[in-house]
Short mmCIF file of C-alpha atoms in Angstrom, two decimals:
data_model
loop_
_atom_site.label_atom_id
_atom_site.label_comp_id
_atom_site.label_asym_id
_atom_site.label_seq_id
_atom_site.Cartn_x
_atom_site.Cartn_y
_atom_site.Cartn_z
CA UNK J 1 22.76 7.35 25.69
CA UNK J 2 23.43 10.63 26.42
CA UNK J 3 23.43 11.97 22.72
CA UNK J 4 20.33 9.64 22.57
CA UNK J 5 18.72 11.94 25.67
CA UNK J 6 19.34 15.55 24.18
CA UNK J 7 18.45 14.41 21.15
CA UNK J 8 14.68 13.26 22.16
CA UNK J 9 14.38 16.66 24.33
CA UNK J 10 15.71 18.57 21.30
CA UNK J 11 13.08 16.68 19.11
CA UNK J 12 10.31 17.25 21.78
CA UNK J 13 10.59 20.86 22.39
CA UNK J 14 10.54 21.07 18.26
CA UNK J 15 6.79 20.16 18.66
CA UNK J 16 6.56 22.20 21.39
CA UNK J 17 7.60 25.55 19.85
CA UNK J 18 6.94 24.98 15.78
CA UNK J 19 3.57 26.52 14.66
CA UNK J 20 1.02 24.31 13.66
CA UNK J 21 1.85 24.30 9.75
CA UNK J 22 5.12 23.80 10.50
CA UNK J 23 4.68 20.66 12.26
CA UNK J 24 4.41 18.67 9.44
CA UNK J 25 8.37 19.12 8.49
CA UNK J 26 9.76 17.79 11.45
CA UNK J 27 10.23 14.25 11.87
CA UNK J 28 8.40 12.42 14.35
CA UNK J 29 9.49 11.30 17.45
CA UNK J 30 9.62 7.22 16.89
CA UNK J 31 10.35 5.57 14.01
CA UNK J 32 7.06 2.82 13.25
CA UNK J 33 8.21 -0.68 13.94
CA UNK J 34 6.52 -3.99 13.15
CA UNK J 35 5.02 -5.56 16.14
CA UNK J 36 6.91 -8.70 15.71
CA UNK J 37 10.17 -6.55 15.63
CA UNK J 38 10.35 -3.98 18.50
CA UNK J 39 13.72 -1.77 18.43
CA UNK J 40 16.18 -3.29 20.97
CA UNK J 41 19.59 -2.28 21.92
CA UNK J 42 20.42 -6.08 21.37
CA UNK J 43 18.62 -5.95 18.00
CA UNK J 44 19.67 -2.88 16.65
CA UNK J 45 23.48 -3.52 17.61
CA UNK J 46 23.05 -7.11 16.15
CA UNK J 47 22.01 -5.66 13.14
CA UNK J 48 24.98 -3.04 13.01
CA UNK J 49 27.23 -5.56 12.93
CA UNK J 50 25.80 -7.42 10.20
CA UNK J 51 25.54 -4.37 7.64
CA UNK J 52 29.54 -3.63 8.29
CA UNK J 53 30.17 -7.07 8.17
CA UNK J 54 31.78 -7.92 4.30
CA UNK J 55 31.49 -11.85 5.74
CA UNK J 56 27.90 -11.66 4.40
CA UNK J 57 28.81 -11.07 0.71
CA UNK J 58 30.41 -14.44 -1.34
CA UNK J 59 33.10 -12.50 -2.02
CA UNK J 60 33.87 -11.23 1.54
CA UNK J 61 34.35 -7.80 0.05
CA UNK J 62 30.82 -6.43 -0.01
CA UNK J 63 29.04 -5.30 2.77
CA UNK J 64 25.66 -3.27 3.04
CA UNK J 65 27.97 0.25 3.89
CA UNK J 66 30.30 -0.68 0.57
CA UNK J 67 26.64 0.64 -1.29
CA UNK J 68 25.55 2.44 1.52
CA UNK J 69 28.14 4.33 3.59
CA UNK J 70 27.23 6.93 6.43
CA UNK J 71 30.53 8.55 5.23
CA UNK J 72 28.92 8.92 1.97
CA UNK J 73 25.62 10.17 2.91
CA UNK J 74 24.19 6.25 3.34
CA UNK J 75 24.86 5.98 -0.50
CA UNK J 76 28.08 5.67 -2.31
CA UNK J 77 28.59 8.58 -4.02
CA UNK J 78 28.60 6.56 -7.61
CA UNK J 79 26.10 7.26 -10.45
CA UNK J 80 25.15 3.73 -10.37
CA UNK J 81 26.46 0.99 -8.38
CA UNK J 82 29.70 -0.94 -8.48
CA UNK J 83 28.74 -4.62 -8.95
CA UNK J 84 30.89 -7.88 -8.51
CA UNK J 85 33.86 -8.31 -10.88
CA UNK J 86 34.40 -5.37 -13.40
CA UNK J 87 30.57 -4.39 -13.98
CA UNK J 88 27.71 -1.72 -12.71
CA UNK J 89 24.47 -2.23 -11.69
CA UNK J 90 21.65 -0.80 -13.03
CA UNK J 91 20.88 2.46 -10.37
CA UNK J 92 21.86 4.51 -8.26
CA UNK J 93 21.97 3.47 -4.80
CA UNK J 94 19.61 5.36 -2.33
CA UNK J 95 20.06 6.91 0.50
CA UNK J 96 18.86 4.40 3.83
CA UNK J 97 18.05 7.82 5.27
CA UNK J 98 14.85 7.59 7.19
CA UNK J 99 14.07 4.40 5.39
CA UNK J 100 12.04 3.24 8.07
CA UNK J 101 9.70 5.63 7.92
CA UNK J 102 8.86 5.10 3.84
CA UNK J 103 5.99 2.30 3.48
CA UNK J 104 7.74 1.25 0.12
CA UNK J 105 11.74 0.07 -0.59
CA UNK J 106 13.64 0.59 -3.41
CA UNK J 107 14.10 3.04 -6.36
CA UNK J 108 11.01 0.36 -7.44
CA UNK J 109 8.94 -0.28 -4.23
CA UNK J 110 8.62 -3.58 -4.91
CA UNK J 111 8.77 -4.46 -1.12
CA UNK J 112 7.33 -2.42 1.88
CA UNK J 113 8.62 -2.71 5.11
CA UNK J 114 12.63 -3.48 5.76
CA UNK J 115 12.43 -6.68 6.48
CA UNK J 116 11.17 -7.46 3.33
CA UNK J 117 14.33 -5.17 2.07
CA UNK J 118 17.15 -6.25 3.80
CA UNK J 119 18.03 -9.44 2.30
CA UNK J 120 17.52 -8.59 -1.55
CA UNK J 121 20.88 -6.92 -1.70
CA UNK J 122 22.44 -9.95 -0.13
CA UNK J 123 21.23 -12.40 -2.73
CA UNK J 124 21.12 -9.99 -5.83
CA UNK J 125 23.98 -11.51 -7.95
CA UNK J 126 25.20 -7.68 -8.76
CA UNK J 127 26.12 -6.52 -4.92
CA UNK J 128 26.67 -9.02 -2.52
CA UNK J 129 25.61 -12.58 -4.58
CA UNK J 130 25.47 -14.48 -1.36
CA UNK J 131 23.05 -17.68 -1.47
CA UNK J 132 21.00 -16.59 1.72
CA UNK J 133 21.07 -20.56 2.71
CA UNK J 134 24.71 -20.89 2.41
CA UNK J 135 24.78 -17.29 4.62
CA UNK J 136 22.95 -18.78 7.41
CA UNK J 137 25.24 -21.89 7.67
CA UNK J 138 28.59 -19.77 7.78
CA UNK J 139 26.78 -17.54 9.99
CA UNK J 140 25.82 -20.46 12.43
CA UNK J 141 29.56 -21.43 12.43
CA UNK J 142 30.77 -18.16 13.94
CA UNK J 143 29.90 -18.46 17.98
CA UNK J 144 29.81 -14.35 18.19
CA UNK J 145 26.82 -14.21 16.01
CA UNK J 146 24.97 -17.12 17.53
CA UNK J 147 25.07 -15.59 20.93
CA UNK J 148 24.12 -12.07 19.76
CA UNK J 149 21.01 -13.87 17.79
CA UNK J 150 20.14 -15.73 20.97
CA UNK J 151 20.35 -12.45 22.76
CA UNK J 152 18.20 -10.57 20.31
CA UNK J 153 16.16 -12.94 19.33
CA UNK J 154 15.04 -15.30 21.98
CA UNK J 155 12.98 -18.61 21.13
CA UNK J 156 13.49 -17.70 17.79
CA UNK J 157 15.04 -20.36 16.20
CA UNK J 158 18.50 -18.79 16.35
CA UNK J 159 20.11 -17.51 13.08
CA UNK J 160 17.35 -17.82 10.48
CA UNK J 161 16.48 -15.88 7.43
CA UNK J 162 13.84 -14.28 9.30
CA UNK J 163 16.18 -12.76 12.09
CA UNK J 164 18.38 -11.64 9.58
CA UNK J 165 16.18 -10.08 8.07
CA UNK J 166 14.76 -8.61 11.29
CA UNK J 167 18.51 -7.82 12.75
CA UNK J 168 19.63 -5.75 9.94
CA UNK J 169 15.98 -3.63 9.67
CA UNK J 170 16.37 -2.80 13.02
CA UNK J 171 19.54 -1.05 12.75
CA UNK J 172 18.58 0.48 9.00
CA UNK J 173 15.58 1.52 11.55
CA UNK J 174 17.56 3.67 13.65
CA UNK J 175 19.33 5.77 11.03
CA UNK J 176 17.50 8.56 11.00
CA UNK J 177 17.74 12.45 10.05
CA UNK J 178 19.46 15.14 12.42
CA UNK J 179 18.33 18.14 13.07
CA UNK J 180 18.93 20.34 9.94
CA UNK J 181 19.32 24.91 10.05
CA UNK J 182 15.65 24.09 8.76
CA UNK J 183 14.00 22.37 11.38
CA UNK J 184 15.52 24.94 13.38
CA UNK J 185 13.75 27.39 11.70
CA UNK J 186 10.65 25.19 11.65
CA UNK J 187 11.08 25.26 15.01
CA UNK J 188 10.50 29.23 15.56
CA UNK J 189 14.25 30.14 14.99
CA UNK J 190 14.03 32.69 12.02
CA UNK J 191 17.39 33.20 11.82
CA UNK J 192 18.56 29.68 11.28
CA UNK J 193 18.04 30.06 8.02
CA UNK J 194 18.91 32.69 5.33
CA UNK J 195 16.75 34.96 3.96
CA UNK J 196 17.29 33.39 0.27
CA UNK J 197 16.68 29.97 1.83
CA UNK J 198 13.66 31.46 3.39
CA UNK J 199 12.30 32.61 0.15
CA UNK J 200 13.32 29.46 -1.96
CA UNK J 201 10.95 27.19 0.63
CA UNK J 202 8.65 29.55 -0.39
CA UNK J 203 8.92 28.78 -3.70
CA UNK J 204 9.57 24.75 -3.24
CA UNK J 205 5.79 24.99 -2.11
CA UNK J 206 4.58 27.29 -4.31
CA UNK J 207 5.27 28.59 -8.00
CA UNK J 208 7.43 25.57 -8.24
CA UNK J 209 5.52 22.57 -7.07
CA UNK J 210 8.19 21.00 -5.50
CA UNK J 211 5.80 20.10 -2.57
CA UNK J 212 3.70 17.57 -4.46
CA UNK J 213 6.00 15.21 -4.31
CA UNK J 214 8.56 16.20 -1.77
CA UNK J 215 6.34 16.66 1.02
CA UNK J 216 6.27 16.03 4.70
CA UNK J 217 9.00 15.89 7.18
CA UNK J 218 11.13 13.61 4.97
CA UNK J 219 10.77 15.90 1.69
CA UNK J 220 8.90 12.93 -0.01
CA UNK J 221 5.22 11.74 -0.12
CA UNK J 222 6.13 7.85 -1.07
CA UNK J 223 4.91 8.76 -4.29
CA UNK J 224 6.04 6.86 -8.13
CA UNK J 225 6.81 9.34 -11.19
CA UNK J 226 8.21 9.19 -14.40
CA UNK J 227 9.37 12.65 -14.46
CA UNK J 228 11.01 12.74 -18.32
CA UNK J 229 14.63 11.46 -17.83
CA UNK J 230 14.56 9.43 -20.94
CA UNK J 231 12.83 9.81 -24.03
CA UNK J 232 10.47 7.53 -25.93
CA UNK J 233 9.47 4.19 -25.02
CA UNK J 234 12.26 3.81 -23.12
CA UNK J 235 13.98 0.46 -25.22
CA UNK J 236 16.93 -0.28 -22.91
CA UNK J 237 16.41 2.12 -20.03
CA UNK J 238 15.01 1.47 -17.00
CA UNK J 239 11.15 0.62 -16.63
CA UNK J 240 11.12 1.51 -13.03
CA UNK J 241 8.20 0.03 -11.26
CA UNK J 242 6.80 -1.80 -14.31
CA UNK J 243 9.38 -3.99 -14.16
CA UNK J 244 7.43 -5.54 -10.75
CA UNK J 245 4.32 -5.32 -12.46
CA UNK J 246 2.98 -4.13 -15.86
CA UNK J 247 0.75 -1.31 -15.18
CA UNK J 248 0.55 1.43 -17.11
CA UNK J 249 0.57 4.29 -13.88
CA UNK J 250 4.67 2.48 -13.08
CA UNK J 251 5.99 2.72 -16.43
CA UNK J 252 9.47 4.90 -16.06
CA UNK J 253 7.81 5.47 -12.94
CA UNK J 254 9.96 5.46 -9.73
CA UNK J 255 10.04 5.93 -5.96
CA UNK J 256 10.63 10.23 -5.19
CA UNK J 257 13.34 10.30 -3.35
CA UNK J 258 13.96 12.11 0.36
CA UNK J 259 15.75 15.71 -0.13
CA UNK J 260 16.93 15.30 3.73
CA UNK J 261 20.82 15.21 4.14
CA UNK J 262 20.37 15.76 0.15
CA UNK J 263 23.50 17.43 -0.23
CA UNK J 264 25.16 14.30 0.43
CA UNK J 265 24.09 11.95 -1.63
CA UNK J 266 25.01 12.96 -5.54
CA UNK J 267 24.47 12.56 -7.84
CA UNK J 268 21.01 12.52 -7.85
CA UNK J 269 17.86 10.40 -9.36
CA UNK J 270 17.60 6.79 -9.97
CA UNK J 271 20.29 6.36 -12.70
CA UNK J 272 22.37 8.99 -10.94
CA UNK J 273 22.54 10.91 -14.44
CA UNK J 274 22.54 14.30 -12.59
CA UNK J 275 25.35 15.75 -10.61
CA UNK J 276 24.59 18.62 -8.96
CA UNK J 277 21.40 19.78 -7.16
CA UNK J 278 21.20 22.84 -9.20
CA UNK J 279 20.70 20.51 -12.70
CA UNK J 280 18.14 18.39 -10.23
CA UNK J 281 16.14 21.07 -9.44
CA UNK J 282 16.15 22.60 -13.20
CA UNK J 283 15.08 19.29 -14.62
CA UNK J 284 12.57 18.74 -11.98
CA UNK J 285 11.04 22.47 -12.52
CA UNK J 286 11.13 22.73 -16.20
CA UNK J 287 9.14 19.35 -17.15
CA UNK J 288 11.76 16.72 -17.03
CA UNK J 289 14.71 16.30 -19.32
CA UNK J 290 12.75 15.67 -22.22
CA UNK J 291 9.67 17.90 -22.77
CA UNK J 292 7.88 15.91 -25.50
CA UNK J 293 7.43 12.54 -26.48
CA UNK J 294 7.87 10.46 -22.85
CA UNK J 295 5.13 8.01 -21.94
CA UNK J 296 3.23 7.95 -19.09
CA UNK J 297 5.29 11.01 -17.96
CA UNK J 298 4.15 12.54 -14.50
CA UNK J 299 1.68 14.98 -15.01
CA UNK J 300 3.13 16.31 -12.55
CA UNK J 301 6.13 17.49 -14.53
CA UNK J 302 5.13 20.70 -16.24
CA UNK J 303 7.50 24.01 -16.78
CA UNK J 304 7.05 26.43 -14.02
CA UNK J 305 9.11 28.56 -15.56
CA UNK J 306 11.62 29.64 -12.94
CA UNK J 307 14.62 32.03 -13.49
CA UNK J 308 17.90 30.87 -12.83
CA UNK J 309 18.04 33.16 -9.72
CA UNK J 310 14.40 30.84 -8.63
CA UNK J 311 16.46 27.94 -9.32
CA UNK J 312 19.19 29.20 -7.02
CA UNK J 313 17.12 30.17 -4.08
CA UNK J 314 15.47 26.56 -4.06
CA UNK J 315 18.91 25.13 -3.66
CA UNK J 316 19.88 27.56 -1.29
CA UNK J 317 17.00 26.16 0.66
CA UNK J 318 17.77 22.43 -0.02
CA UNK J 319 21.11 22.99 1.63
CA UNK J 320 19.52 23.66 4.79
CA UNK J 321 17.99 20.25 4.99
CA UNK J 322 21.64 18.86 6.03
CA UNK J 323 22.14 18.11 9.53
CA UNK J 324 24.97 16.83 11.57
CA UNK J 325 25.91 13.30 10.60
CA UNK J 326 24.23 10.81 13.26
CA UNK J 327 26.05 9.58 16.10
CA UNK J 328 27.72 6.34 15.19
CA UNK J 329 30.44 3.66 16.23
CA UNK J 330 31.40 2.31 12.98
CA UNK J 331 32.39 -1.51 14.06
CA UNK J 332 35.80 -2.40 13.73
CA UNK J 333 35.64 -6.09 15.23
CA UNK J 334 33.07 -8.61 13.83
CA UNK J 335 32.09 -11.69 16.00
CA UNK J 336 34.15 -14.62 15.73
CA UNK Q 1 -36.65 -25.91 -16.16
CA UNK Q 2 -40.17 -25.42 -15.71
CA UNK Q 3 -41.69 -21.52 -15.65
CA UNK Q 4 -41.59 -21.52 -11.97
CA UNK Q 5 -37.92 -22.56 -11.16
CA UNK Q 6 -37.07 -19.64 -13.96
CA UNK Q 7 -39.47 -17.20 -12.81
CA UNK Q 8 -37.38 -17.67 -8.86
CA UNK Q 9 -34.19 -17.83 -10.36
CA UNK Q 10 -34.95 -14.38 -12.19
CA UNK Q 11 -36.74 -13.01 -9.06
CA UNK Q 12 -33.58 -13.69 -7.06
CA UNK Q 13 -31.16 -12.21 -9.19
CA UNK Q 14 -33.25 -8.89 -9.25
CA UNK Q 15 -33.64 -8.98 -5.75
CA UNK Q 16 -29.59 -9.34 -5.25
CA UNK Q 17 -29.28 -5.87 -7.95
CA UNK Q 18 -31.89 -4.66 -6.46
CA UNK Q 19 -29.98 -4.50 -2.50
CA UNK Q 20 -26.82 -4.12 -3.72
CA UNK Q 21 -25.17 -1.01 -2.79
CA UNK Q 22 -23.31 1.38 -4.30
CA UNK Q 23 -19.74 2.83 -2.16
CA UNK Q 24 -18.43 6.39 -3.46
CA UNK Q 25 -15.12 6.53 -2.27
CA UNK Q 26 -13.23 10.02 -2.62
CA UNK Q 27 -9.83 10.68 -3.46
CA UNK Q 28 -9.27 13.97 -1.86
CA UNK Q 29 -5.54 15.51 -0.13
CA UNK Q 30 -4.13 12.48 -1.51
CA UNK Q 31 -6.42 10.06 1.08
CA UNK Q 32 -9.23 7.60 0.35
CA UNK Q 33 -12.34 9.14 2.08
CA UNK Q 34 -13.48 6.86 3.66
CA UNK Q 35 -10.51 4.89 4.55
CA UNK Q 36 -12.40 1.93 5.51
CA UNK Q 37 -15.46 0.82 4.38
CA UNK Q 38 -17.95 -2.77 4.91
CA UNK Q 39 -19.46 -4.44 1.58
CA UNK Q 40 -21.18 -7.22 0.24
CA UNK Q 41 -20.81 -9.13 -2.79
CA UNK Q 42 -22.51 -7.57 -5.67
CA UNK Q 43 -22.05 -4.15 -4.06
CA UNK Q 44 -20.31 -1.82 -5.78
CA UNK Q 45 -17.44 1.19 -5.23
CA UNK Q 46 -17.30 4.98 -7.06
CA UNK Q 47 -13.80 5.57 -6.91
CA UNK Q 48 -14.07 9.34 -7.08
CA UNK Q 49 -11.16 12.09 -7.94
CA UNK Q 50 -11.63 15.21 -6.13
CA UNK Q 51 -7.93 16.10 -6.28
CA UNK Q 52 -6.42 18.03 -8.92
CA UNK Q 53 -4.15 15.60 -10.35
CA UNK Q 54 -4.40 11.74 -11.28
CA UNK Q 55 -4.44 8.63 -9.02
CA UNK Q 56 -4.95 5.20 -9.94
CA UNK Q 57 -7.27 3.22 -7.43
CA UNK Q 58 -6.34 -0.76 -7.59
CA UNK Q 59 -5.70 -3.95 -5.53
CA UNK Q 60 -3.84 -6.99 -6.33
CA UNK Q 61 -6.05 -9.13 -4.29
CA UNK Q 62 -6.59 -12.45 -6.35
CA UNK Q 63 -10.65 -12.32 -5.90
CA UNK Q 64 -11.20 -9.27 -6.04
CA UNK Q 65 -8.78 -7.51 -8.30
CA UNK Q 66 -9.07 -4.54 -10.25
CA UNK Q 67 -6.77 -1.56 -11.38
CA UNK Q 68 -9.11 1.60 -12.40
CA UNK Q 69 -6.23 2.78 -14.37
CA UNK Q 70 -4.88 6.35 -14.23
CA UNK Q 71 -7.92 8.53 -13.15
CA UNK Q 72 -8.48 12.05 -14.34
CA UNK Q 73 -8.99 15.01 -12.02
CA UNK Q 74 -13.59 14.88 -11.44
CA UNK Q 75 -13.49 11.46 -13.14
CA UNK Q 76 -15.62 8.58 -11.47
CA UNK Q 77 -15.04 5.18 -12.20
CA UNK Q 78 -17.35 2.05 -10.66
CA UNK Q 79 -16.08 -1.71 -9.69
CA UNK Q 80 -17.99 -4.31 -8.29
CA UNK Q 81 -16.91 -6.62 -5.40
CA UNK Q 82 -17.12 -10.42 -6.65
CA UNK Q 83 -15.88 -12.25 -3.79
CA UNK Q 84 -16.24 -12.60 0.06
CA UNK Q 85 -12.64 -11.40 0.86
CA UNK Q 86 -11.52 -8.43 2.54
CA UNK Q 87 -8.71 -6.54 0.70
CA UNK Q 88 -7.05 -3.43 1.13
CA UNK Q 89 -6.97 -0.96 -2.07
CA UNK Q 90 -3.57 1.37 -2.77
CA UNK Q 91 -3.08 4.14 -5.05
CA UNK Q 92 -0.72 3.40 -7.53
CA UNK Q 93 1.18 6.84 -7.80
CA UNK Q 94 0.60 7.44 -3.73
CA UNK Q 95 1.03 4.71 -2.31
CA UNK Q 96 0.24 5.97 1.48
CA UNK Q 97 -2.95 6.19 0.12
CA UNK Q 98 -4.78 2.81 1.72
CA UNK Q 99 -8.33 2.05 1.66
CA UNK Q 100 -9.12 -1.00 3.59
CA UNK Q 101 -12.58 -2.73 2.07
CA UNK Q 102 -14.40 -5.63 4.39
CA UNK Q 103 -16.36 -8.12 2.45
CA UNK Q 104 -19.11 -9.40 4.40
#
């Protein structure tokens, strides 16, 4: 509670003090929430439990932290995903980083709000291949959980899909960005950050672009690219977007990612091809990976032409996006 | 059908072109301007691009669906509303861009 105190007067005198163009980098005070699914200490604790819990995968070995682990940056540190059995799935899990503020999930967007999110994963038959019917009945068997629904969810009809759903948004909901040397420096402190740092923001939102995608407090406007990783027509690759629907604008074309906390989460884009931020930034400045030949590539994507010492100063500045890791009691007993 | 049932049947459906309205909606900063706008059936929308870079106007909405495709920087491209439902219109490539269209 306490942490939860400093942290809202921290976040408050931010507005206070940051200039008026600098505003638009901090994050905002409350995370939106669906009317039908207010943030509760009940819900949002619920909801903890569930995404530690590996009870909720078939094999008992999966939870939503095996994919998405606050000790690895809310990802899992693997270019793409380890799935059930020997095999990988197709991308590279994303950071659950201010999640709750993006109106679109997934490397895709094929769903907007968390709700709608959290119980993909469960079912998909490459994480945690758990029939969402047969979840709720070993769920309902487990007094703990039935209580904590009750609690959270009153005259809800207990443990449902639709409280699961809700349970585990709300606690995706609350994991949120610290506060990084840069919003310090956003904030008025001009020494928070270096003077290369200083002069690589510069150049994130200028000579390099960077900004017209990564904007706003979360370093990301929601917006769907192909930016160039793969050549061609793309037989056998990923098709992004498309894949939910066929329209031209989503082919290739996926979510931009947030660069907050971004120096935890390699390696980077959505077949986590790229291992450092320095090769990130290079491909993103120069046009994509392939120059020619890539359909429906952003136009977007062009070669700034940046030095390598350019290149350098943007990552110097990327760096200072990393805060503190969030408060948090990792559970160590599940309901029984 | 006599001359006079075809002469009001003709007069009608020029008098429906003739009040039907044209919406130019401008894609500017990344935002719909207007964000929210009141139709009729038969009316139609300019989906304008003011910004530098492409969108791609469209809504899945099963009456009224249309996807303008990836729009050109200063390119202009007209639908017309066919049914009496409301929908809300997203840009493909940004999708906080929301437009929310009343059909009345």
């Amino acid at each position: 509670m306490i942490f939860k105190i400093s942290l809202s007067a921290l976040l408050i005198s931010s507005f206070l003090f940051a200039t008026q163009d600098m505003k638009k980098w901090l994050r905002p005070l409350e995370v939106p929430q669906p009317m039908d699914n207010k943030l509760t200490s009940e819900r949002v604790e619920l909801g903890k439990l569930l995404y530690f819990d590996a009870r909720l995968s078939s094999s008992e070995q999966f939870s939503c932290a095996t994919c998405h682990s606050p000790k690895r940056g809310w990802t899992d540190l693997e270019p793409v995903s380890k799935a059930l059995g020997a095999g990988r799935g197709p991308r590279n899990s994303p950071t659950i980083l201010n999640a709750g503020y993006q109106n679109r999930q997934f490397w895709d967007g094929r769903v907007k709000t968390l709700e709608e999110q959290a119980l993909g994963p469960i079912e998909a038959d490459v994480e945690m291949n758990m029939p969402l019917d047969e979840l709720i009945a070993k769920l309902d068997k487990i007094d703990g959980y039935v209580k904590l629904f009750n609690q959270a969810y009153p005259s809800e009809g207990g443990i449902t899909k639709i409280t699961l759903a809700k349970a585990i948004a709300s606690f995706e909901r609350t994991v949120v960005s610290t506060i990084a040397p840069f919003d310090k420096y956003a904030m008025g402190d001009k020494k928070a950050i270096s003077k290369k740092a200083v002069a690589g923001f510069d150049l994130f939102k200028g000579k390099a672009h960077c900004m017209d995608c990564h904007d706003n407090f979360n370093f990301s406007n929601g917006s769907f690219h192909n930016i160039g990783l793969n050549d061609g027509e793309l037989q056998g690759k990923e098709l992004g977007r498309y894949l939910t629907k066929q329209r031209a604008a989503w082919y290739g074309a996926f979510k931009t990612p947030t660069l907050r906390d971004v120096t935890k989460s390699a390696p980077y884009f959505h077949d986590g091809s790229v291992k450092t931020l320095e090769e990130a930034t290079s491909i993103c400045s120069s046009g994509g990976r392939y120059a020619n030949g890539v359909k429906n590539k952003s136009t977007f994507m062009l070669d700034r032409k940046l030095s390598q010492t350019e290149i350098d100063k943007i990552v110097s500045f990327l760096k200072t996006l990393e805060g503190p890791d969030m408060k948090l009691e990792v559970p160590s007993k599940f309901p029984q | 059908m006599n001359k006079f049932l075809k002469f009001l049947l003709a007069s009608l459906a020029i008098s429906a072109s003739v009040n039907a309205q044209n919406h130019v909606i401008d894609q500017s900063g990344k935002t719909f301007i207007p964000s929210k706008i009141t139709v009729r059936v038969g009316d139609t929308i300019t989906f304008k691009n003011s910004d530098p870079f492409a969108h791609n106007a469209y809504t899945d909405e099963e009456n009224n669906e249309f996807d303008v495709g990836m729009q050109a920087p200063s390119k202009e491209t007209v639908i017309t509303i066919k049914s009496a439902d409301s929908f809300n219109v997203e840009c493909a490539i940004h999708p906080n861009m929301l437009l929310e269209v009343i059909v009345k």
